[in-house]
Coordinates of N, CA and C in Angstrom, one line a residue:
M1 N 5.9 -39.1 12.6 CA 6.2 -39.1 11.2 C 4.7 -38.7 11.0
T2 N 5.0 -37.6 9.5 CA 3.9 -37.0 9.2 C 2.9 -38.3 8.5
V3 N 1.7 -37.9 8.6 CA 0.6 -38.7 8.2 C 0.2 -38.4 6.6
S4 N 0.5 -39.6 5.9 CA 0.0 -39.7 4.5 C -1.5 -39.5 4.2
I5 N -1.7 -38.8 3.2 CA -3.0 -38.5 2.8 C -3.6 -39.7 2.3
S6 N -3.0 -40.6 2.1 CA -3.5 -41.8 1.1 C -3.8 -42.8 2.4
Q7 N -3.4 -42.6 3.7 CA -3.8 -43.4 4.8 C -4.8 -43.0 5.7
N8 N -5.9 -43.8 5.9 CA -6.7 -43.2 6.7 C -7.1 -42.0 6.7
R9 N -8.0 -41.8 5.5 CA -8.6 -40.3 5.3 C -9.5 -39.6 6.2
P10 N -10.4 -40.5 7.0 CA -11.2 -39.9 8.2 C -10.3 -39.4 9.3
A11 N -8.9 -40.1 9.5 CA -8.1 -39.7 10.8 C -7.5 -38.5 10.4
E12 N -7.2 -38.6 8.9 CA -6.3 -37.0 8.3 C -7.1 -36.2 8.5
V13 N -8.5 -36.0 8.1 CA -9.5 -35.1 8.3 C -9.3 -34.5 9.9
I14 N -9.6 -35.6 10.6 CA -9.9 -35.3 12.2 C -8.6 -34.6 12.6
L15 N -7.4 -35.1 12.2 CA -6.2 -34.5 12.5 C -6.0 -33.1 12.0
W16 N -6.4 -32.8 10.7 CA -6.4 -31.4 10.3 C -7.4 -30.6 11.0
L17 N -8.4 -31.0 11.4 CA -9.5 -30.2 12.2 C -8.9 -29.6 13.3
R18 N -8.0 -30.9 14.0 CA -7.5 -30.3 15.3 C -6.3 -29.3 15.2
Q19 N -5.5 -29.4 13.9 CA -4.5 -28.6 13.3 C -5.1 -27.0 13.4
M20 N -6.2 -27.0 12.9 CA -6.8 -26.0 12.4 C -7.6 -25.0 13.8
R21 N -7.6 -26.1 14.7 CA -8.5 -25.5 16.0 C -9.6 -25.1 15.6
F22 N -10.5 -25.9 14.8 CA -11.6 -25.6 14.1 C -12.7 -25.5 15.0
P23 N -12.9 -25.9 16.3 CA -13.9 -25.6 17.2 C -13.8 -24.1 17.6
F24 N -12.7 -23.9 17.6 CA -12.5 -21.9 18.0 C -13.3 -21.1 16.6
I25 N -13.7 -21.5 15.7 CA -14.4 -20.9 14.8 C -15.7 -20.2 15.3
T26 N -16.0 -20.6 16.6 CA -17.3 -19.7 17.0 C -17.1 -18.5 17.5
A27 N -15.6 -18.2 18.0 CA -15.2 -16.9 18.3 C -15.3 -16.1 17.1
S28 N -15.2 -16.4 15.9 CA -15.6 -15.6 14.8 C -16.8 -15.4 14.3
V29 N -17.9 -16.6 14.1 CA -19.0 -16.8 13.6 C -20.0 -15.7 14.7
M30 N -19.7 -15.9 15.6 CA -20.5 -15.2 16.6 C -20.7 -13.6 16.4
P31 N -19.5 -13.1 16.4 CA -19.6 -11.4 16.0 C -20.6 -11.4 14.7
V32 N -20.1 -12.1 13.6 CA -20.9 -11.7 12.5 C -22.2 -12.0 12.5
L33 N -22.7 -13.0 13.5 CA -24.1 -13.3 13.5 C -25.0 -12.1 14.3
V34 N -24.2 -11.8 15.5 CA -24.7 -10.3 16.0 C -24.6 -9.1 15.3
G35 N -23.7 -8.7 14.4 CA -23.9 -7.7 13.6 C -25.0 -7.8 12.8
S36 N -25.2 -9.3 11.8 CA -26.1 -9.4 11.0 C -27.6 -9.2 11.7
I37 N -27.7 -9.6 12.8 CA -29.3 -9.7 13.9 C -29.2 -8.1 13.9
A38 N -28.1 -7.3 14.3 CA -28.3 -6.0 14.8 C -28.9 -5.2 13.7
A39 N -28.2 -5.6 12.2 CA -28.7 -5.0 10.9 C -30.1 -5.3 10.6
F40 N -30.7 -6.5 10.7 CA -31.9 -6.9 10.5 C -32.7 -6.4 11.5
A41 N -32.7 -6.1 12.7 CA -33.5 -5.4 13.4 C -33.5 -4.1 13.2
T42 N -32.2 -3.3 12.8 CA -32.6 -2.0 12.4 C -33.3 -1.5 11.2
S43 N -32.8 -2.5 9.9 CA -33.1 -2.2 8.6 C -34.5 -3.0 8.2
G44 N -34.8 -4.2 8.9 CA -35.5 -4.9 8.4 C -35.5 -5.8 7.2
T45 N -34.0 -5.7 6.6 CA -33.9 -6.4 5.1 C -32.5 -7.3 5.6
F46 N -32.4 -8.4 4.7 CA -31.3 -9.1 5.0 C -30.7 -9.6 3.8
N47 N -29.6 -9.4 3.5 CA -28.8 -9.7 2.2 C -28.0 -11.2 2.6
F48 N -28.8 -12.6 2.0 CA -28.1 -13.7 2.5 C -26.8 -13.9 2.0
A49 N -26.9 -13.7 0.8 CA -25.7 -13.9 -0.3 C -24.2 -13.1 0.6
L50 N -24.4 -11.8 0.9 CA -23.3 -11.2 1.6 C -23.1 -11.8 3.1
F51 N -24.2 -12.3 3.7 CA -24.1 -13.0 5.2 C -23.3 -14.1 4.9
I52 N -23.6 -15.1 3.7 CA -22.6 -16.4 3.5 C -21.1 -16.0 3.4
L53 N -21.0 -14.9 2.8 CA -19.8 -14.4 2.0 C -18.7 -14.1 3.3
A54 N -19.7 -13.4 4.5 CA -19.0 -12.8 5.3 C -18.8 -14.0 6.2
L55 N -19.4 -14.9 6.4 CA -19.1 -16.2 7.4 C -17.9 -16.8 6.6
F56 N -18.2 -17.0 5.5 CA -17.0 -18.0 4.8 C -15.6 -17.0 5.2
A57 N -15.7 -15.8 4.7 CA -14.2 -14.9 5.3 C -13.8 -14.8 6.3
I58 N -14.8 -14.7 7.4 CA -14.1 -14.7 9.1 C -13.5 -16.1 9.2
I59 N -14.3 -17.1 8.4 CA -14.0 -18.8 9.0 C -12.8 -18.9 8.6
C60 N -12.4 -18.3 7.4 CA -11.1 -18.6 6.8 C -9.9 -17.8 7.1
L61 N -10.2 -16.6 7.9 CA -9.3 -16.0 8.5 C -9.1 -16.6 9.8
N62 N -10.1 -16.8 10.2 CA -9.9 -17.5 11.8 C -8.5 -19.0 11.7
L63 N -9.2 -19.5 10.6 CA -8.6 -20.8 10.7 C -7.0 -20.5 10.1
G64 N -6.9 -19.5 9.1 CA -5.5 -19.1 8.8 C -4.6 -18.4 10.0
T65 N -5.2 -17.9 10.7 CA -4.8 -17.2 11.9 C -4.0 -18.1 12.8
N66 N -5.0 -19.2 13.1 CA -4.8 -20.1 13.9 C -3.7 -21.2 13.4
L67 N -3.4 -21.5 12.3 CA -2.3 -22.1 11.4 C -1.1 -21.5 11.3
A68 N -1.3 -20.0 11.3 CA 0.1 -19.4 11.0 C 0.6 -19.3 12.6
N69 N -0.3 -19.0 13.7 CA 0.2 -19.2 14.9 C 0.6 -20.4 15.2
E70 N 0.5 -21.5 14.7 CA 1.0 -23.1 15.1 C 2.3 -23.0 14.4
Y71 N 2.5 -22.4 13.4 CA 3.8 -22.7 12.4 C 4.9 -21.7 13.4
F72 N 4.7 -20.6 13.2 CA 5.4 -19.7 13.9 C 5.6 -19.3 15.4
D73 N 4.8 -19.9 16.1 CA 5.3 -20.7 17.5 C 6.1 -21.9 17.4
H74 N 6.1 -22.4 16.6 CA 6.7 -23.9 16.4 C 8.0 -23.3 16.1
L75 N 8.1 -22.3 15.1 CA 9.6 -21.6 14.8 C 10.3 -20.8 15.6
S76 N 9.4 -20.4 16.7 CA 10.6 -19.6 17.5 C 10.5 -20.4 19.1
G77 N 10.1 -21.5 18.8 CA 10.3 -22.7 20.0 C 9.3 -22.7 21.1
N78 N 8.3 -21.6 20.9 CA 7.6 -21.3 21.9 C 6.7 -22.7 22.4
D79 N 6.0 -23.6 21.4 CA 5.4 -24.4 21.4 C 6.4 -25.8 21.9
W80 N 7.4 -25.9 21.6 CA 8.5 -26.8 21.9 C 8.8 -26.9 23.4
V81 N 8.7 -25.4 24.0 CA 9.1 -25.5 25.6 C 7.8 -25.3 26.2
N82 N 6.6 -25.4 25.9 CA 5.8 -25.4 26.7 C 5.2 -26.7 27.3
K83 N 4.8 -26.9 28.4 CA 5.0 -27.9 29.2 C 3.5 -28.0 29.9
N84 N 2.5 -27.1 29.7 CA 1.4 -26.6 30.2 C 0.3 -26.7 29.2
R85 N 0.5 -27.5 28.2 CA -0.8 -27.8 27.2 C -1.9 -28.0 27.4
S86 N -2.9 -27.4 27.1 CA -4.6 -27.7 27.1 C -5.2 -27.6 25.9
P87 N -6.3 -28.0 25.8 CA -7.3 -27.3 24.6 C -7.4 -26.1 24.3
F88 N -7.1 -25.3 25.4 CA -7.1 -23.9 25.2 C -5.8 -23.0 25.1
S89 N -4.8 -23.6 25.1 CA -3.8 -22.9 25.2 C -2.4 -23.7 25.1
G90 N -1.5 -23.2 24.7 CA -0.1 -24.1 24.3 C 0.1 -24.8 23.0
G91 N -0.8 -24.4 22.2 CA -0.9 -25.0 20.9 C -1.3 -26.4 20.7
T92 N -1.6 -26.8 19.7 CA -2.0 -28.1 19.6 C -0.9 -29.5 19.9
G93 N 0.4 -29.1 19.8 CA 1.3 -30.1 19.9 C 1.6 -31.1 18.6
L94 N 1.0 -31.0 17.6 CA 0.8 -31.7 16.2 C 2.2 -31.8 15.7
I95 N 2.6 -30.4 15.5 CA 3.8 -30.2 14.7 C 4.8 -31.0 15.7
Q96 N 5.1 -30.8 17.0 CA 6.0 -31.3 17.7 C 5.9 -32.8 17.8
A97 N 4.8 -33.5 17.9 CA 4.5 -34.7 18.0 C 4.9 -35.7 16.6
G98 N 5.6 -34.6 15.4 CA 5.4 -35.4 14.1 C 4.3 -35.5 13.5
L99 N 2.9 -35.0 13.8 CA 1.9 -35.9 13.0 C 1.4 -34.6 11.8
T100 N 2.1 -33.6 11.8 CA 1.9 -32.9 10.5 C 3.3 -32.0 10.4
S101 N 3.5 -31.4 9.3 CA 5.0 -30.9 8.8 C 4.8 -29.5 9.0
P102 N 5.6 -28.9 9.6 CA 5.8 -27.2 9.4 C 5.2 -26.9 8.2
K103 N 5.5 -27.2 7.0 CA 5.5 -26.7 5.6 C 4.1 -27.0 5.4
A104 N 3.5 -28.1 5.5 CA 2.2 -28.3 5.2 C 1.4 -27.6 6.2
V105 N 1.6 -27.2 7.3 CA 1.0 -26.2 8.2 C 0.9 -25.0 7.4
L106 N 2.1 -24.3 7.0 CA 2.2 -23.0 6.6 C 1.7 -23.0 5.2
I107 N 1.6 -24.0 4.6 CA 1.0 -23.8 3.2 C -0.4 -23.3 3.6
A108 N -1.2 -24.5 4.4 CA -2.5 -24.6 4.7 C -3.1 -23.1 5.5
A109 N -1.9 -22.2 6.2 CA -2.3 -21.1 6.5 C -2.1 -20.1 5.4
W110 N -1.2 -20.1 4.1 CA -1.6 -19.2 3.1 C -2.8 -19.5 2.4
L111 N -3.4 -21.1 2.4 CA -4.4 -21.1 1.6 C -5.5 -20.6 2.2
A112 N -5.7 -20.6 3.5 CA -6.6 -20.2 4.2 C -6.9 -18.2 4.1
F113 N -5.7 -18.1 4.0 CA -5.7 -16.3 3.9 C -6.2 -16.2 2.6
A114 N -5.7 -16.6 1.6 CA -5.7 -16.9 0.2 C -7.5 -16.6 -0.5
L115 N -8.1 -17.8 0.5 CA -9.8 -17.9 0.5 C -10.3 -16.7 1.2
T116 N -9.6 -16.2 2.3 CA -10.2 -15.1 2.9 C -10.5 -13.8 2.0
A117 N -8.9 -13.5 1.2 CA -8.7 -12.6 0.5 C -10.1 -12.4 -1.1
A118 N -10.0 -14.1 -1.5 CA -11.1 -14.4 -2.6 C -12.3 -13.9 -2.0
A119 N -12.7 -14.4 -1.2 CA -14.2 -13.9 -0.6 C -14.3 -12.5 -0.4
G120 N -13.2 -12.0 0.4 CA -13.3 -10.3 0.4 C -13.0 -9.7 -1.0
I121 N -12.5 -10.4 -2.0 CA -12.6 -9.4 -3.3 C -14.1 -9.5 -3.7
V122 N -14.8 -10.8 -3.6 CA -16.0 -10.8 -4.3 C -17.0 -9.9 -3.6
I123 N -16.8 -9.7 -2.2 CA -17.6 -8.8 -1.5 C -17.4 -7.2 -1.8
L124 N -16.0 -6.7 -2.1 CA -15.6 -5.6 -2.3 C -16.4 -5.4 -3.6
L125 N -16.4 -6.3 -4.6 CA -16.8 -6.1 -6.0 C -18.3 -5.7 -5.9
I126 N -18.9 -6.4 -4.9 CA -20.3 -6.1 -4.5 C -20.8 -4.6 -3.9
T127 N -19.7 -4.4 -3.0 CA -20.1 -3.3 -2.4 C -19.4 -2.1 -2.8
K128 N -18.5 -2.1 -3.5 CA -17.4 -1.1 -3.9 C -17.2 -0.2 -2.5
S129 N -16.9 -0.9 -1.3 CA -16.6 0.0 0.1 C -15.3 0.2 0.4
A130 N -14.9 1.2 0.6 CA -13.3 1.5 1.0 C -13.5 0.7 2.6
F131 N -14.6 1.1 3.2 CA -14.6 0.4 4.8 C -14.1 -1.0 4.9
I132 N -14.9 -1.9 3.6 CA -14.7 -3.3 3.8 C -13.3 -3.5 3.2
L133 N -12.9 -2.8 2.5 CA -11.7 -2.9 2.1 C -10.4 -2.8 3.1
A134 N -10.7 -1.7 3.8 CA -9.8 -1.5 5.2 C -9.8 -2.6 6.0
L135 N -11.3 -3.2 6.2 CA -11.3 -4.2 7.3 C -10.7 -5.1 7.0
G136 N -10.9 -5.8 5.7 CA -10.4 -6.8 5.1 C -8.7 -7.0 5.3
L137 N -8.2 -6.0 5.0 CA -6.7 -6.0 4.8 C -6.2 -5.8 6.6
V138 N -6.8 -5.2 7.2 CA -6.5 -5.2 8.7 C -6.9 -6.7 9.2
G139 N -7.8 -7.2 8.6 CA -7.9 -8.6 9.2 C -7.0 -10.0 8.7
I140 N -6.6 -9.7 7.5 CA -5.4 -10.7 7.0 C -4.2 -10.3 7.5
F141 N -3.8 -9.1 7.6 CA -2.7 -8.6 8.2 C -2.2 -8.8 9.7
G142 N -3.4 -8.3 10.2 CA -3.1 -8.6 11.7 C -3.3 -10.0 11.9
G143 N -4.2 -11.1 11.4 CA -4.2 -12.5 11.6 C -2.5 -13.1 11.2
Y144 N -2.3 -12.8 9.9 CA -0.7 -13.3 9.8 C 0.3 -12.8 10.7
F145 N 0.2 -11.4 10.7 CA 1.4 -10.8 11.8 C 1.3 -11.2 13.2
Y146 N 0.3 -11.8 13.6 CA 0.0 -12.1 14.9 C 1.4 -12.8 15.4
T147 N 1.7 -13.4 15.0 CA 2.9 -14.5 15.4 C 4.3 -14.3 14.1
A148 N 4.1 -13.8 12.9 CA 4.9 -13.6 12.0 C 5.8 -12.7 12.1
S149 N 7.0 -12.7 11.8 CA 7.9 -11.8 11.7 C 7.5 -10.7 10.1
P150 N 7.9 -9.5 10.4 CA 8.8 -8.5 11.4 C 8.0 -8.2 12.4
L151 N 6.7 -8.2 12.4 CA 5.6 -7.6 13.3 C 5.4 -8.2 14.7
K152 N 5.4 -9.7 14.7 CA 5.0 -10.6 15.8 C 4.1 -9.8 16.8
L153 N 2.8 -9.3 16.4 CA 2.3 -8.5 17.3 C 2.0 -9.4 18.7
G154 N 1.7 -10.7 18.7 CA 1.5 -11.6 20.0 C 2.5 -11.5 20.7
Y155 N 3.8 -11.4 20.0 CA 5.4 -11.1 21.2 C 5.3 -9.7 21.5
R156 N 4.6 -8.6 21.3 CA 4.9 -7.4 21.8 C 3.8 -7.0 22.7
G157 N 3.1 -7.6 23.4 CA 2.0 -7.0 23.9 C 0.9 -5.9 23.4
V158 N 0.9 -6.6 22.3 CA -0.4 -6.3 21.7 C -1.3 -7.0 20.6
G159 N -1.1 -8.3 20.6 CA -1.6 -9.3 20.2 C -3.1 -9.3 20.7
E160 N -3.0 -9.1 22.0 CA -4.5 -9.3 22.7 C -5.6 -8.3 21.9
L161 N -5.0 -7.0 22.1 CA -6.0 -6.2 21.3 C -6.5 -6.5 19.7
M162 N -5.3 -7.1 19.3 CA -5.7 -7.4 17.9 C -6.4 -8.5 17.7
I163 N -6.3 -9.5 18.3 CA -7.4 -10.6 18.4 C -9.0 -10.2 18.7
A164 N -8.9 -9.4 19.8 CA -10.1 -8.7 20.5 C -10.7 -7.9 19.4
F165 N -10.1 -7.1 18.6 CA -10.8 -6.4 17.3 C -11.0 -7.4 16.6
L166 N -10.2 -8.4 16.1 CA -10.6 -9.2 14.9 C -11.7 -10.2 15.2
C167 N -12.3 -10.4 16.5 CA -13.2 -11.6 16.8 C -14.2 -10.7 17.4
G168 N -14.4 -9.2 17.3 CA -15.2 -8.4 18.1 C -15.8 -7.3 17.2
L169 N -15.1 -5.9 17.4 CA -15.6 -4.9 16.8 C -15.4 -4.7 15.4
G170 N -14.3 -5.4 14.8 CA -14.2 -5.5 13.3 C -15.3 -6.4 12.7
P171 N -15.4 -7.8 13.0 CA -16.6 -8.3 12.5 C -18.2 -8.0 12.8
V172 N -18.0 -7.5 14.0 CA -19.6 -7.0 14.1 C -20.2 -6.1 13.0
Y173 N -19.0 -4.8 13.2 CA -19.4 -3.5 12.3 C -19.2 -4.4 10.9
G174 N -18.3 -5.1 10.5 CA -18.4 -5.6 9.2 C -19.4 -5.9 8.5
A175 N -20.1 -6.9 9.3 CA -21.3 -7.8 9.0 C -22.5 -6.8 9.0
Y176 N -22.4 -5.8 10.0 CA -23.6 -4.9 10.2 C -23.4 -4.0 8.9
F177 N -22.5 -3.4 8.4 CA -22.0 -2.4 7.2 C -22.5 -3.4 6.0
L178 N -22.3 -4.3 5.9 CA -22.7 -5.0 4.7 C -24.3 -5.2 4.7
Q179 N -24.9 -5.3 5.7 CA -26.7 -5.3 5.4 C -27.0 -4.1 5.6
T180 N -26.6 -3.1 6.2 CA -27.1 -1.7 6.0 C -26.5 -0.6 5.2
G181 N -25.4 -0.7 5.0 CA -24.4 0.1 4.4 C -23.9 1.3 5.1
N182 N -24.5 1.2 6.7 CA -24.1 2.3 7.7 C -23.0 2.1 8.5
I183 N -22.4 3.1 9.1 CA -21.6 2.8 10.2 C -22.1 3.6 11.4
D184 N -22.8 3.1 12.1 CA -23.3 4.1 13.4 C -23.2 3.2 14.9
L185 N -23.9 3.6 15.8 CA -23.9 3.4 17.3 C -24.7 2.2 17.5
V186 N -25.6 1.7 16.5 CA -26.4 0.6 16.9 C -25.6 -0.8 17.2
P187 N -24.6 -1.0 16.9 CA -24.2 -2.4 17.4 C -22.8 -2.2 18.1
L188 N -22.7 -1.1 18.4 CA -21.7 -0.4 19.6 C -21.5 -1.5 20.6
A189 N -22.4 -1.4 21.5 CA -22.3 -2.1 22.7 C -22.2 -3.7 22.6
P190 N -22.9 -4.6 21.8 CA -22.4 -5.8 21.7 C -21.0 -5.8 21.1
A191 N -20.7 -5.1 20.6 CA -19.4 -5.4 19.8 C -18.3 -5.2 20.7
V192 N -18.3 -4.1 21.6 CA -17.4 -3.8 22.9 C -17.8 -5.1 23.7
I193 N -18.6 -5.6 24.1 CA -18.7 -6.7 25.4 C -18.1 -7.8 24.5
I194 N -18.5 -8.2 23.2 CA -17.9 -9.5 22.5 C -16.3 -9.1 22.3
S195 N -15.8 -7.9 22.4 CA -14.5 -7.7 22.1 C -13.6 -8.0 23.6
L196 N -14.3 -7.4 24.5 CA -13.9 -7.6 25.8 C -13.7 -8.9 26.3
L197 N -14.9 -9.7 26.0 CA -14.9 -11.1 26.5 C -13.9 -11.7 25.6
V198 N -13.4 -11.6 24.6 CA -12.6 -12.3 23.7 C -10.9 -11.7 24.7
F199 N -10.8 -10.6 24.8 CA -9.5 -10.1 25.4 C -9.4 -10.9 26.8
L200 N -10.6 -11.1 27.6 CA -10.2 -11.5 28.7 C -9.9 -13.4 28.6
I201 N -10.7 -13.7 27.6 CA -10.4 -15.1 27.4 C -9.0 -15.4 27.0
I202 N -8.3 -14.7 26.0 CA -7.2 -14.7 25.6 C -6.2 -14.5 27.2
L203 N -6.4 -13.5 27.7 CA -5.8 -13.1 28.7 C -5.6 -14.4 29.8
I204 N -6.9 -15.0 30.1 CA -7.0 -16.2 31.0 C -5.9 -17.2 30.7
N205 N -5.9 -17.6 29.2 CA -5.4 -18.8 28.6 C -4.0 -18.3 28.8
E206 N -3.4 -17.3 28.5 CA -2.0 -17.1 29.0 C -1.2 -17.2 30.1
F207 N -1.9 -17.3 31.1 CA -1.4 -17.8 32.6 C -0.7 -19.0 32.5
P208 N -1.3 -20.2 31.7 CA -0.4 -21.4 32.0 C 0.6 -21.0 31.0
D209 N 0.6 -20.4 30.0 CA 1.7 -20.2 29.1 C 2.9 -19.4 29.6
R210 N 2.7 -18.7 30.7 CA 3.5 -17.8 30.9 C 5.2 -18.0 30.8
Q211 N 5.3 -19.4 31.5 CA 6.5 -19.8 31.6 C 7.3 -19.7 30.0
A212 N 6.6 -20.5 29.4 CA 7.2 -20.9 27.8 C 7.1 -19.4 27.2
D213 N 5.8 -18.7 27.4 CA 6.2 -17.4 26.7 C 7.4 -16.8 27.1
A214 N 7.8 -16.8 28.4 CA 8.7 -15.7 28.9 C 10.2 -16.5 28.3
A215 N 10.1 -17.6 28.1 CA 11.5 -18.4 27.7 C 12.0 -17.7 26.5
V216 N 10.9 -17.4 25.2 CA 11.2 -17.3 24.2 C 11.0 -15.7 23.9
N217 N 10.8 -15.1 24.9 CA 10.8 -13.4 24.7 C 9.4 -13.2 24.1
K218 N 8.4 -14.1 24.5 CA 6.8 -13.7 23.7 C 6.2 -12.7 25.1
R219 N 6.3 -11.3 24.5 CA 6.1 -10.7 25.9 C 4.3 -10.3 25.6
T220 N 3.6 -11.2 26.3 CA 2.2 -11.2 26.0 C 2.0 -10.3 27.5
L221 N 0.9 -9.9 27.8 CA 0.4 -8.9 28.8 C 0.6 -9.6 30.2
V222 N 0.5 -10.8 30.2 CA 0.6 -12.0 31.4 C 2.0 -11.8 31.8
V223 N 3.1 -11.8 30.7 CA 4.4 -12.0 30.9 C 5.0 -10.6 31.2
L224 N 4.4 -9.7 30.6 CA 4.8 -8.2 31.0 C 4.4 -7.5 32.4
F225 N 3.2 -7.9 33.0 CA 2.5 -7.8 34.1 C 2.0 -8.3 35.1
G226 N 2.2 -9.8 34.9 CA 1.6 -10.8 35.4 C 2.3 -10.9 36.9
P227 N 2.1 -12.1 37.6 CA 2.9 -12.3 38.9 C 4.2 -12.9 38.5

């Protein structure tokens, strides 16, 4: 059954933190920190307001992506047929257990993306940068269409690259640009390393999901090229 907001508020909060896969925001926070540190080491200046806005935007984007992924993997049947669920793969299972409603999860995803867009608009008004606009649009569309139709990037063998970009090159260079106004080679090495690490983490966690993914035609790289 769906948990009522009026019942046991602390439990409700914990439930939704699980639904949002909140601990995984570290994958988005870290590249913003790296890009900002690289910028400070280069320029010696630091805009705290832009840093906080960037952190807020990337956290909301991460949560929106996680929630949308939960909803659309429920819709495709992927999380229903997965028998190898773990803290790192297979979804949270909360929708399947009846603890959260699909509609509430989708609304929460839209809200998270709306907050991402709002923070992005504020950043855009401050910086007036086409680069930031492009980066923000790629982030929101990439996060939503990772599992949403019609693109369903995660079902077509390109989702791994998209998430590696959204948790690596994108936020590192975005944070660096916000502090310096430049796009150069200074943060390239750490950005590439973080992207590769994220890519490999996603790849490793696809192995337990291989059977369930194949059953719903979710063509991850492990399904396409794995044993």
